[in-house]
């Protein structure tokens, strides 16, 4: 297509061959780098919505880099030929040259000149005469015709550059998206003599962008659904767990009275809330039940099952079951149901008259005992507890407490990034600070300030019992 004087600037000088070659080299290096990163991400094998969104973005970036590479090659090799000049490179299926065409419409003679590529883009017979500006809208879908008319009118009347997209319908009903860029060409008197344009088939590019948008929206919806389920799970768990304001002083008096405090720490990430629980219950003969544990699984379903679990634990304890036998019955009860499954638990029965703590555990961190500014992990029970009529139960242990002792029960996610003995050692390191706290609630506040105020991936519960008399 011949060069003309643009409506708002002189014709640009073609870039130096060497500079275009350098741009081509840079583009191809970048394509290789992007492709390498994409392959690395695919080797990880994840199929999460976020990974699908990332793969779609990689594909879109490579698609655009491929087009840039071919655009630069076209700059290097020269202008596109007209329809009468065949271009072998343009016949390659899927090549950029087959998706970019040019046209010029002479307003004085009402003649039109199209490149061969434009015929292919618009699905026209190369032997047919090119369409005039008045005829061009006949190819455009009805909804986009006003847009094309406005662009052409602004170009011819107000000398505005054309830069916009519209959809065309080719023979057979195939709909394609075309991006058109053009300018008016002025004669010596400053009047519009003709209009030239470059048209590009951007259907695949827009398809890639839609995939990115759809995967991003899907990821957003999934994240919102997860956050909503997490909020609901937190609300359910708060409704199920005992709600105390400050320390709870159980109603019995006399030797071995307990001051209790608790705290539930939800995960700060989008991880769904788990089935962590704590509980305390005043039993007959002024004894006290203390328990913490967790159910396997996550979300609203497992949280709602905590009501059944806490009811079962309380019922068996009120019926007189000791911790070892209670743990065995609880495990049998949960094994007989489809869900939930017991992850771990520790159950304690405190006898205030002798200040005796009887406890048992099932795969759970042992209680921590703090006394006189130091602390230690209670020794795990040995063997099994034999019942006269009910078979074997879990082993249980006994510990005699003193006035001022602090007992700490917790689930395994209390200390972020640490479990088992490592978490226990960090908790025991709080002994000097806990010794200066007057109430169980003060102690709970110290634990939360140390381990509960930052971001955490796991849910956790902590229950503290302080012997006050």
Tab-separated table of C-alpha atoms in Angstrom:
chain	number	residue	atom	x	y	z
A	1	UNK	CA	0.000	0.000	0.000
A	2	UNK	CA	1.550	3.392	-0.968
A	3	UNK	CA	2.633	5.883	1.667
A	4	UNK	CA	0.551	9.022	2.246
A	5	UNK	CA	0.625	12.131	4.336
A	6	UNK	CA	-1.148	11.359	7.606
A	7	UNK	CA	-3.815	13.667	8.964
A	8	UNK	CA	-1.848	14.496	12.115
A	9	UNK	CA	1.791	13.516	11.536
A	10	UNK	CA	4.231	12.857	8.669
A	11	UNK	CA	4.863	9.323	7.605
A	12	UNK	CA	7.220	7.569	9.996
A	13	UNK	CA	10.607	6.482	8.724
A	14	UNK	CA	11.074	2.711	8.630
A	15	UNK	CA	13.213	1.435	11.536
A	16	UNK	CA	16.789	0.433	10.903
A	17	UNK	CA	17.127	-3.234	10.062
A	18	UNK	CA	19.582	-3.824	12.845
A	19	UNK	CA	17.307	-2.336	15.508
A	20	UNK	CA	14.372	-4.496	14.404
A	21	UNK	CA	16.580	-7.594	14.463
A	22	UNK	CA	17.566	-6.728	18.038
A	23	UNK	CA	13.902	-6.436	19.031
A	24	UNK	CA	13.153	-9.784	17.395
A	25	UNK	CA	16.012	-11.413	19.339
A	26	UNK	CA	14.799	-9.909	22.607
A	27	UNK	CA	11.236	-11.062	21.949
A	28	UNK	CA	12.343	-14.617	21.193
A	29	UNK	CA	14.500	-14.763	24.329
A	30	UNK	CA	11.530	-13.587	26.369
A	31	UNK	CA	9.313	-16.215	24.726
A	32	UNK	CA	11.790	-18.894	25.754
A	33	UNK	CA	11.935	-17.620	29.324
A	34	UNK	CA	8.144	-17.478	29.650
A	35	UNK	CA	7.774	-20.942	28.155
A	36	UNK	CA	10.374	-22.339	30.589
A	37	UNK	CA	8.558	-20.864	33.572
A	38	UNK	CA	5.246	-22.218	32.275
A	39	UNK	CA	6.690	-25.742	31.910
A	40	UNK	CA	8.064	-25.548	35.425
A	41	UNK	CA	4.644	-24.610	36.763
A	42	UNK	CA	2.981	-27.455	34.836
A	43	UNK	CA	5.450	-30.011	36.254
A	44	UNK	CA	4.159	-29.267	39.745
A	45	UNK	CA	0.993	-31.072	38.682
A	46	UNK	CA	-1.522	-29.004	40.663
A	47	UNK	CA	-5.043	-28.636	39.331
A	48	UNK	CA	-6.344	-25.937	41.643
A	49	UNK	CA	-8.375	-23.048	40.139
A	50	UNK	CA	-5.456	-20.711	40.852
A	51	UNK	CA	-3.074	-22.934	38.862
A	52	UNK	CA	-5.554	-23.106	35.957
A	53	UNK	CA	-5.784	-19.297	35.967
A	54	UNK	CA	-1.975	-19.056	35.916
A	55	UNK	CA	-1.702	-21.498	33.007
A	56	UNK	CA	-4.251	-19.455	31.054
A	57	UNK	CA	-2.200	-16.304	31.649
A	58	UNK	CA	0.987	-18.039	30.486
A	59	UNK	CA	-0.803	-19.138	27.294
A	60	UNK	CA	-2.090	-15.611	26.691
A	61	UNK	CA	1.366	-14.098	27.232
A	62	UNK	CA	2.947	-16.573	24.804
A	63	UNK	CA	0.180	-15.920	22.281
A	64	UNK	CA	0.890	-12.199	22.403
A	65	UNK	CA	4.658	-12.707	22.242
A	66	UNK	CA	4.235	-14.915	19.164
A	67	UNK	CA	2.202	-12.169	17.519
A	68	UNK	CA	4.818	-9.566	18.478
A	69	UNK	CA	7.543	-11.736	16.976
A	70	UNK	CA	5.666	-11.980	13.678
A	71	UNK	CA	4.798	-8.266	13.693
A	72	UNK	CA	8.492	-7.414	14.008
A	73	UNK	CA	9.384	-9.900	11.297
A	74	UNK	CA	6.866	-8.186	9.033
A	75	UNK	CA	8.491	-4.808	9.778
A	76	UNK	CA	11.832	-6.291	8.835
A	77	UNK	CA	10.607	-7.920	5.649
A	78	UNK	CA	8.552	-5.020	4.271
A	79	UNK	CA	4.893	-4.149	3.599
A	80	UNK	CA	2.178	-6.655	2.874
A	81	UNK	CA	1.508	-7.335	-0.835
A	82	UNK	CA	-1.785	-6.514	-2.480
A	83	UNK	CA	-4.327	-9.138	-3.495
A	84	UNK	CA	-2.713	-9.358	-6.912
A	85	UNK	CA	0.678	-10.160	-5.341
A	86	UNK	CA	0.632	-13.591	-3.713
A	87	UNK	CA	2.480	-13.950	-0.433
A	88	UNK	CA	3.617	-17.525	0.348
A	89	UNK	CA	4.298	-16.703	4.002
A	90	UNK	CA	0.690	-15.688	4.506
A	91	UNK	CA	-0.582	-19.103	3.444
A	92	UNK	CA	0.874	-20.823	6.497
A	93	UNK	CA	-2.068	-21.932	8.700
A	94	UNK	CA	-2.317	-19.857	11.852
A	95	UNK	CA	0.516	-17.488	10.918
A	96	UNK	CA	0.218	-13.846	11.897
A	97	UNK	CA	0.410	-12.759	8.256
A	98	UNK	CA	-2.737	-14.768	7.577
A	99	UNK	CA	-4.446	-12.765	10.345
A	100	UNK	CA	-3.337	-9.231	9.311
A	101	UNK	CA	-4.580	-7.494	6.180
A	102	UNK	CA	-4.666	-3.977	4.802
A	103	UNK	CA	-7.049	-1.861	2.758
A	104	UNK	CA	-7.381	1.589	1.214
A	105	UNK	CA	-10.593	3.311	0.166
A	106	UNK	CA	-10.313	6.202	-2.308
A	107	UNK	CA	-13.122	8.665	-1.617
A	108	UNK	CA	-12.624	10.551	-4.869
A	109	UNK	CA	-12.946	7.540	-7.197
A	110	UNK	CA	-14.903	5.242	-4.830
A	111	UNK	CA	-12.327	2.552	-5.498
A	112	UNK	CA	-11.055	0.099	-2.899
A	113	UNK	CA	-7.817	-1.880	-2.666
A	114	UNK	CA	-7.489	-4.920	-0.393
A	115	UNK	CA	-4.519	-7.133	0.399
A	116	UNK	CA	-4.884	-10.873	-0.139
A	117	UNK	CA	-4.761	-11.439	3.618
A	118	UNK	CA	-7.790	-9.187	4.138
A	119	UNK	CA	-9.815	-11.350	1.780
A	120	UNK	CA	-8.917	-14.379	3.924
A	121	UNK	CA	-9.759	-12.580	7.180
A	122	UNK	CA	-13.151	-11.472	5.941
A	123	UNK	CA	-13.873	-14.780	4.199
A	124	UNK	CA	-14.278	-13.180	0.761
A	125	UNK	CA	-13.535	-14.657	-2.662
A	126	UNK	CA	-10.206	-13.123	-3.846
A	127	UNK	CA	-11.684	-12.882	-7.354
A	128	UNK	CA	-14.526	-10.659	-6.127
A	129	UNK	CA	-14.105	-6.873	-6.048
A	130	UNK	CA	-13.285	-5.399	-2.638
A	131	UNK	CA	-16.175	-3.906	-0.715
A	132	UNK	CA	-16.586	-0.167	-0.534
A	133	UNK	CA	-16.921	1.626	2.795
A	134	UNK	CA	-20.678	1.666	2.306
A	135	UNK	CA	-20.713	-2.087	1.679
A	136	UNK	CA	-18.330	-3.098	4.472
A	137	UNK	CA	-20.995	-3.058	7.245
A	138	UNK	CA	-22.844	-5.864	5.459
A	139	UNK	CA	-20.223	-8.270	6.898
A	140	UNK	CA	-20.528	-6.936	10.444
A	141	UNK	CA	-22.881	-8.451	13.034
A	142	UNK	CA	-25.905	-6.248	13.683
A	143	UNK	CA	-24.900	-5.228	17.214
A	144	UNK	CA	-21.470	-3.936	16.050
A	145	UNK	CA	-22.524	-2.004	12.936
A	146	UNK	CA	-23.138	1.304	14.802
A	147	UNK	CA	-19.635	1.031	16.256
A	148	UNK	CA	-18.016	0.619	12.821
A	149	UNK	CA	-20.130	3.429	11.343
A	150	UNK	CA	-19.111	5.783	14.156
A	151	UNK	CA	-15.397	4.965	13.746
A	152	UNK	CA	-15.443	5.521	9.977
A	153	UNK	CA	-17.467	8.755	10.304
A	154	UNK	CA	-15.089	10.154	12.957
A	155	UNK	CA	-12.132	9.309	10.712
A	156	UNK	CA	-13.530	10.876	7.547
A	157	UNK	CA	-15.245	13.912	9.075
A	158	UNK	CA	-13.069	14.767	12.089
A	159	UNK	CA	-9.790	13.202	10.885
A	160	UNK	CA	-9.628	10.946	13.950
A	161	UNK	CA	-7.556	7.748	13.793
A	162	UNK	CA	-9.498	4.498	13.810
A	163	UNK	CA	-8.732	2.059	16.625
A	164	UNK	CA	-11.494	-0.376	17.511
A	165	UNK	CA	-12.931	-3.865	17.199
A	166	UNK	CA	-16.013	-5.377	15.686
A	167	UNK	CA	-17.283	-8.821	14.816
A	168	UNK	CA	-17.872	-10.125	11.330
A	169	UNK	CA	-19.825	-13.101	10.050
A	170	UNK	CA	-18.099	-15.123	7.358
A	171	UNK	CA	-19.625	-17.602	4.979
A	172	UNK	CA	-20.910	-20.621	6.848
A	173	UNK	CA	-21.801	-18.530	9.909
A	174	UNK	CA	-18.266	-18.374	11.378
A	175	UNK	CA	-18.021	-15.260	13.571
A	176	UNK	CA	-14.598	-13.633	13.945
A	177	UNK	CA	-13.384	-10.596	15.891
A	178	UNK	CA	-11.456	-8.002	13.894
A	179	UNK	CA	-9.308	-5.159	15.222
A	180	UNK	CA	-9.151	-2.207	12.795
A	181	UNK	CA	-6.582	0.601	12.875
A	182	UNK	CA	-6.491	3.350	10.244
A	183	UNK	CA	-6.152	7.034	9.391
A	184	UNK	CA	-7.487	9.474	6.794
A	185	UNK	CA	-5.153	10.552	3.996
A	186	UNK	CA	-5.393	14.255	3.101
A	187	UNK	CA	-4.902	15.866	-0.265
A	188	UNK	CA	-3.014	19.116	-0.895
A	189	UNK	CA	-6.066	21.183	0.146
A	190	UNK	CA	-6.376	19.364	3.480
A	191	UNK	CA	-9.473	17.469	2.456
A	192	UNK	CA	-9.858	13.742	3.060
A	193	UNK	CA	-8.884	11.956	-0.146
A	194	UNK	CA	-8.846	8.383	1.084
A	195	UNK	CA	-8.702	6.191	4.159
A	196	UNK	CA	-6.287	3.388	4.808
A	197	UNK	CA	-6.531	0.710	7.467
A	198	UNK	CA	-4.861	-2.396	8.823
A	199	UNK	CA	-7.243	-5.108	9.999
A	200	UNK	CA	-6.216	-7.949	12.269
A	201	UNK	CA	-8.073	-11.121	13.197
A	202	UNK	CA	-7.889	-11.143	17.015
A	203	UNK	CA	-10.391	-13.959	17.608
A	204	UNK	CA	-7.873	-16.329	19.228
A	205	UNK	CA	-6.374	-13.556	21.325
A	206	UNK	CA	-9.795	-12.599	22.674
A	207	UNK	CA	-10.576	-16.265	23.312
A	208	UNK	CA	-7.403	-16.556	25.413
A	209	UNK	CA	-8.334	-13.417	27.313
A	210	UNK	CA	-11.804	-14.809	28.000
A	211	UNK	CA	-10.254	-17.996	29.384
A	212	UNK	CA	-8.084	-15.904	31.719
A	213	UNK	CA	-11.088	-13.855	32.798
A	214	UNK	CA	-13.277	-16.911	33.349
A	215	UNK	CA	-10.637	-18.771	35.362
A	216	UNK	CA	-9.984	-15.628	37.409
A	217	UNK	CA	-13.712	-15.256	38.090
A	218	UNK	CA	-13.960	-18.929	38.987
A	219	UNK	CA	-11.037	-18.563	41.393
A	220	UNK	CA	-12.643	-15.458	42.908
A	221	UNK	CA	-15.982	-17.246	43.367
A	222	UNK	CA	-14.291	-20.240	44.964
A	223	UNK	CA	-12.355	-17.988	47.330
A	224	UNK	CA	-15.526	-16.121	48.263
A	225	UNK	CA	-17.344	-19.421	48.838
A	226	UNK	CA	-14.466	-20.655	51.007
A	227	UNK	CA	-14.494	-17.442	53.031
A	228	UNK	CA	-18.266	-17.663	53.476
A	229	UNK	CA	-18.016	-21.281	54.605
A	230	UNK	CA	-15.189	-20.367	56.960
A	231	UNK	CA	-17.249	-17.556	58.502
A	232	UNK	CA	-20.219	-19.907	58.911
A	233	UNK	CA	-18.001	-22.591	60.432
A	234	UNK	CA	-16.563	-20.086	62.919
A	235	UNK	CA	-20.072	-18.963	63.899
A	236	UNK	CA	-21.195	-22.566	64.335
A	237	UNK	CA	-18.153	-23.466	66.371
A	238	UNK	CA	-18.595	-20.445	68.600
A	239	UNK	CA	-22.221	-21.483	69.104
A	240	UNK	CA	-21.252	-25.071	69.980
A	241	UNK	CA	-18.310	-24.411	72.304
A	242	UNK	CA	-19.030	-23.239	75.872
A	243	UNK	CA	-19.227	-19.446	76.039
A	244	UNK	CA	-17.632	-18.043	79.184
A	245	UNK	CA	-16.933	-14.404	79.887
A	246	UNK	CA	-13.580	-14.173	81.597
A	247	UNK	CA	-12.599	-16.964	83.963
A	248	UNK	CA	-15.163	-19.579	84.963
A	249	UNK	CA	-15.249	-20.411	88.645
A	250	UNK	CA	-17.056	-23.720	89.031
A	251	UNK	CA	-19.743	-23.734	91.706
A	252	UNK	CA	-18.154	-26.197	94.120
A	253	UNK	CA	-16.140	-24.763	96.991
A	254	UNK	CA	-13.539	-26.168	99.279
A	255	UNK	CA	-10.146	-27.785	98.572
A	256	UNK	CA	-9.057	-27.950	94.963
A	257	UNK	CA	-11.343	-25.272	93.552
A	258	UNK	CA	-10.526	-24.472	89.903
A	259	UNK	CA	-10.406	-21.205	88.016
A	260	UNK	CA	-10.854	-21.921	84.276
A	261	UNK	CA	-10.232	-19.952	81.084
A	262	UNK	CA	-10.217	-20.877	77.429
A	263	UNK	CA	-9.521	-19.463	73.980
A	264	UNK	CA	-10.324	-20.573	70.444
A	265	UNK	CA	-7.937	-19.338	67.732
A	266	UNK	CA	-9.270	-19.657	64.157
A	267	UNK	CA	-6.937	-19.874	61.187
A	268	UNK	CA	-6.143	-16.523	59.580
A	269	UNK	CA	-5.875	-18.036	56.079
A	270	UNK	CA	-8.682	-19.311	53.831
A	271	UNK	CA	-8.250	-22.739	55.365
A	272	UNK	CA	-11.643	-23.934	56.548
A	273	UNK	CA	-12.149	-24.148	60.265
A	274	UNK	CA	-11.534	-27.606	61.713
A	275	UNK	CA	-13.263	-29.555	64.466
A	276	UNK	CA	-11.146	-28.356	67.413
A	277	UNK	CA	-12.988	-28.246	70.747
A	278	UNK	CA	-12.584	-27.594	74.479
A	279	UNK	CA	-14.998	-28.323	77.282
A	280	UNK	CA	-15.399	-28.198	81.051
A	281	UNK	CA	-18.252	-29.592	83.099
A	282	UNK	CA	-19.038	-29.788	86.806
A	283	UNK	CA	-19.798	-33.439	87.687
A	284	UNK	CA	-21.228	-35.218	90.703
A	285	UNK	CA	-19.226	-35.208	93.961
A	286	UNK	CA	-17.774	-31.803	92.914
A	287	UNK	CA	-15.515	-33.439	90.322
A	288	UNK	CA	-14.740	-31.584	87.084
A	289	UNK	CA	-14.455	-32.834	83.500
A	290	UNK	CA	-11.832	-31.107	81.298
A	291	UNK	CA	-11.293	-32.063	77.656
A	292	UNK	CA	-9.810	-30.752	74.422
A	293	UNK	CA	-9.407	-32.406	71.046
A	294	UNK	CA	-10.125	-32.276	67.349
A	295	UNK	CA	-12.070	-34.111	64.681
A	296	UNK	CA	-10.631	-34.905	61.278
A	297	UNK	CA	-11.859	-32.884	58.327
A	298	UNK	CA	-12.827	-29.267	57.855
A	299	UNK	CA	-15.789	-27.035	57.287
A	300	UNK	CA	-19.373	-26.645	58.363
A	301	UNK	CA	-20.163	-30.379	58.390
A	302	UNK	CA	-17.453	-31.397	60.835
A	303	UNK	CA	-18.133	-28.355	63.005
A	304	UNK	CA	-21.809	-29.233	63.327
A	305	UNK	CA	-20.853	-32.764	64.432
A	306	UNK	CA	-19.076	-31.299	67.436
A	307	UNK	CA	-22.473	-30.939	69.125
A	308	UNK	CA	-22.902	-34.712	69.026
A	309	UNK	CA	-19.349	-35.298	70.236
A	310	UNK	CA	-19.546	-32.912	73.180
A	311	UNK	CA	-22.910	-34.372	74.157
A	312	UNK	CA	-21.452	-37.886	74.087
A	313	UNK	CA	-18.408	-36.909	76.154
A	314	UNK	CA	-20.530	-35.158	78.759
A	315	UNK	CA	-23.067	-38.000	78.945
A	316	UNK	CA	-20.421	-40.671	79.488
A	317	UNK	CA	-18.614	-38.546	82.078
A	318	UNK	CA	-21.826	-37.868	84.001
A	319	UNK	CA	-22.537	-41.617	83.949
A	320	UNK	CA	-19.290	-42.118	85.850
A	321	UNK	CA	-16.911	-43.183	83.056
A	322	UNK	CA	-13.290	-42.555	83.966
A	323	UNK	CA	-11.038	-40.884	81.344
A	324	UNK	CA	-9.474	-44.094	80.009
A	325	UNK	CA	-12.802	-45.853	79.576
A	326	UNK	CA	-14.449	-42.687	78.238
A	327	UNK	CA	-11.798	-42.377	75.512
A	328	UNK	CA	-12.313	-46.017	74.495
A	329	UNK	CA	-16.105	-45.653	74.298
A	330	UNK	CA	-15.815	-42.369	72.410
A	331	UNK	CA	-13.504	-43.959	69.872
A	332	UNK	CA	-15.910	-46.896	69.407
A	333	UNK	CA	-18.831	-44.498	68.993
A	334	UNK	CA	-17.120	-42.461	66.309
A	335	UNK	CA	-15.763	-45.549	64.519
A	336	UNK	CA	-19.344	-46.785	64.155
A	337	UNK	CA	-20.427	-43.611	62.315
A	338	UNK	CA	-19.558	-42.431	58.814
A	339	UNK	CA	-18.368	-39.119	60.230
A	340	UNK	CA	-16.803	-37.476	62.115
A	341	UNK	CA	-13.566	-39.357	62.893
A	342	UNK	CA	-11.675	-38.629	66.087
A	343	UNK	CA	-8.370	-36.942	65.279
A	344	UNK	CA	-7.023	-36.712	68.825
A	345	UNK	CA	-8.229	-35.896	72.319
A	346	UNK	CA	-7.210	-35.616	75.947
A	347	UNK	CA	-9.732	-36.105	78.739
A	348	UNK	CA	-9.208	-35.218	82.431
A	349	UNK	CA	-11.272	-35.792	85.570
A	350	UNK	CA	-10.314	-33.608	88.525
A	351	UNK	CA	-11.114	-34.658	92.124
A	352	UNK	CA	-11.029	-31.541	94.294
A	353	UNK	CA	-11.056	-33.278	97.669
A	354	UNK	CA	-7.625	-34.821	96.998
A	355	UNK	CA	-6.543	-32.426	94.220
A	356	UNK	CA	-6.069	-35.461	91.989
A	357	UNK	CA	-6.065	-35.229	88.211
A	358	UNK	CA	-6.895	-38.451	86.339
A	359	UNK	CA	-6.339	-38.232	82.606
A	360	UNK	CA	-6.074	-40.170	79.356
A	361	UNK	CA	-5.111	-39.265	75.818
A	362	UNK	CA	-5.656	-40.509	72.284
A	363	UNK	CA	-2.894	-39.286	69.992
A	364	UNK	CA	-3.053	-35.845	71.583
A	365	UNK	CA	-0.490	-33.526	73.225
A	366	UNK	CA	-0.224	-34.332	76.928
A	367	UNK	CA	-1.272	-31.675	79.468
A	368	UNK	CA	1.349	-29.194	80.674
A	369	UNK	CA	1.722	-28.466	84.392
A	370	UNK	CA	3.207	-25.158	85.603
A	371	UNK	CA	4.356	-24.815	89.229
A	372	UNK	CA	6.562	-22.214	90.967
A	373	UNK	CA	7.764	-20.584	87.737
A	374	UNK	CA	8.663	-23.817	85.916
A	375	UNK	CA	6.724	-26.272	83.826
A	376	UNK	CA	6.817	-29.828	82.512
A	377	UNK	CA	4.849	-32.229	80.339
A	378	UNK	CA	2.835	-34.779	82.308
A	379	UNK	CA	4.064	-38.341	81.839
A	380	UNK	CA	1.915	-40.261	79.379
A	381	UNK	CA	-0.234	-43.123	80.742
A	382	UNK	CA	1.119	-46.654	80.437
A	383	UNK	CA	-0.820	-49.755	79.451
A	384	UNK	CA	-4.586	-50.063	79.321
A	385	UNK	CA	-7.394	-49.706	81.802
A	386	UNK	CA	-9.400	-52.914	82.276
A	387	UNK	CA	-13.144	-52.691	82.875
A	388	UNK	CA	-15.052	-55.471	84.602
A	389	UNK	CA	-17.852	-55.627	82.039
A	390	UNK	CA	-16.853	-53.333	79.216
A	391	UNK	CA	-13.485	-54.606	78.068
A	392	UNK	CA	-10.226	-52.724	77.734
A	393	UNK	CA	-9.998	-48.950	77.700
A	394	UNK	CA	-7.206	-46.458	77.155
A	395	UNK	CA	-4.417	-46.177	79.715
A	396	UNK	CA	-4.824	-43.374	82.229
A	397	UNK	CA	-2.504	-41.561	84.615
A	398	UNK	CA	-2.875	-39.653	87.878
A	399	UNK	CA	-1.222	-36.443	89.055
A	400	UNK	CA	-1.594	-34.699	92.419
A	401	UNK	CA	-1.896	-30.925	92.065
A	402	UNK	CA	-1.117	-28.135	94.525
A	403	UNK	CA	-2.622	-24.733	95.207
A	404	UNK	CA	-1.301	-22.297	92.595
A	405	UNK	CA	-0.695	-24.993	89.964
A	406	UNK	CA	-1.696	-24.174	86.395
A	407	UNK	CA	-2.814	-26.917	84.005
A	408	UNK	CA	-2.702	-26.174	80.246
A	409	UNK	CA	-4.556	-28.335	77.708
A	410	UNK	CA	-4.238	-27.498	74.020
A	411	UNK	CA	-4.765	-28.828	70.511
A	412	UNK	CA	-1.774	-29.429	68.282
A	413	UNK	CA	-2.060	-26.232	66.217
A	414	UNK	CA	-1.649	-23.771	69.095
A	415	UNK	CA	1.972	-22.835	68.312
A	416	UNK	CA	2.179	-21.814	64.603
A	417	UNK	CA	4.742	-23.845	62.699
A	418	UNK	CA	5.441	-26.246	65.595
A	419	UNK	CA	3.848	-29.469	66.821
A	420	UNK	CA	4.565	-32.146	69.403
A	421	UNK	CA	7.562	-31.695	71.686
A	422	UNK	CA	8.739	-28.550	69.847
A	423	UNK	CA	5.435	-26.794	70.571
A	424	UNK	CA	5.493	-28.046	74.166
A	425	UNK	CA	8.952	-26.595	74.780
A	426	UNK	CA	7.872	-23.181	73.479
A	427	UNK	CA	4.809	-23.243	75.727
A	428	UNK	CA	6.897	-24.305	78.717
A	429	UNK	CA	9.121	-21.312	78.025
A	430	UNK	CA	6.218	-19.118	79.177
A	431	UNK	CA	6.494	-20.472	82.736
A	432	UNK	CA	8.113	-17.355	84.301
A	433	UNK	CA	5.480	-15.085	82.756
A	434	UNK	CA	2.578	-17.357	83.713
A	435	UNK	CA	3.825	-17.469	87.304
A	436	UNK	CA	3.132	-13.735	87.573
A	437	UNK	CA	-0.480	-14.060	86.405
A	438	UNK	CA	-3.162	-14.060	89.098
A	439	UNK	CA	-6.055	-15.686	87.229
A	440	UNK	CA	-6.555	-18.315	84.547
A	441	UNK	CA	-7.841	-15.590	82.240
A	442	UNK	CA	-4.572	-13.660	82.700
A	443	UNK	CA	-2.689	-16.818	81.772
A	444	UNK	CA	-4.859	-17.335	78.674
A	445	UNK	CA	-4.171	-13.757	77.638
A	446	UNK	CA	-0.407	-14.352	77.943
A	447	UNK	CA	-0.598	-17.476	75.757
A	448	UNK	CA	-2.687	-15.727	73.098
A	449	UNK	CA	-0.402	-12.670	73.046
A	450	UNK	CA	2.591	-14.946	72.459
A	451	UNK	CA	1.175	-17.424	69.943
A	452	UNK	CA	-2.217	-16.221	68.756
A	453	UNK	CA	-1.882	-12.673	67.428
A	454	UNK	CA	0.027	-13.363	64.191
A	455	UNK	CA	-1.063	-15.117	61.001
A	456	UNK	CA	-1.747	-18.798	61.524
A	457	UNK	CA	-2.572	-21.651	59.150
A	458	UNK	CA	-4.143	-23.963	61.733
A	459	UNK	CA	-7.063	-23.681	64.097
A	460	UNK	CA	-6.407	-24.273	67.790
A	461	UNK	CA	-8.004	-24.389	71.230
A	462	UNK	CA	-6.407	-23.872	74.630
A	463	UNK	CA	-7.925	-24.453	78.073
A	464	UNK	CA	-6.233	-23.387	81.324
A	465	UNK	CA	-7.168	-24.510	84.841
A	466	UNK	CA	-5.651	-22.855	87.915
A	467	UNK	CA	-5.948	-24.484	91.353
A	468	UNK	CA	-7.129	-21.713	93.685
A	469	UNK	CA	-7.619	-23.599	96.947
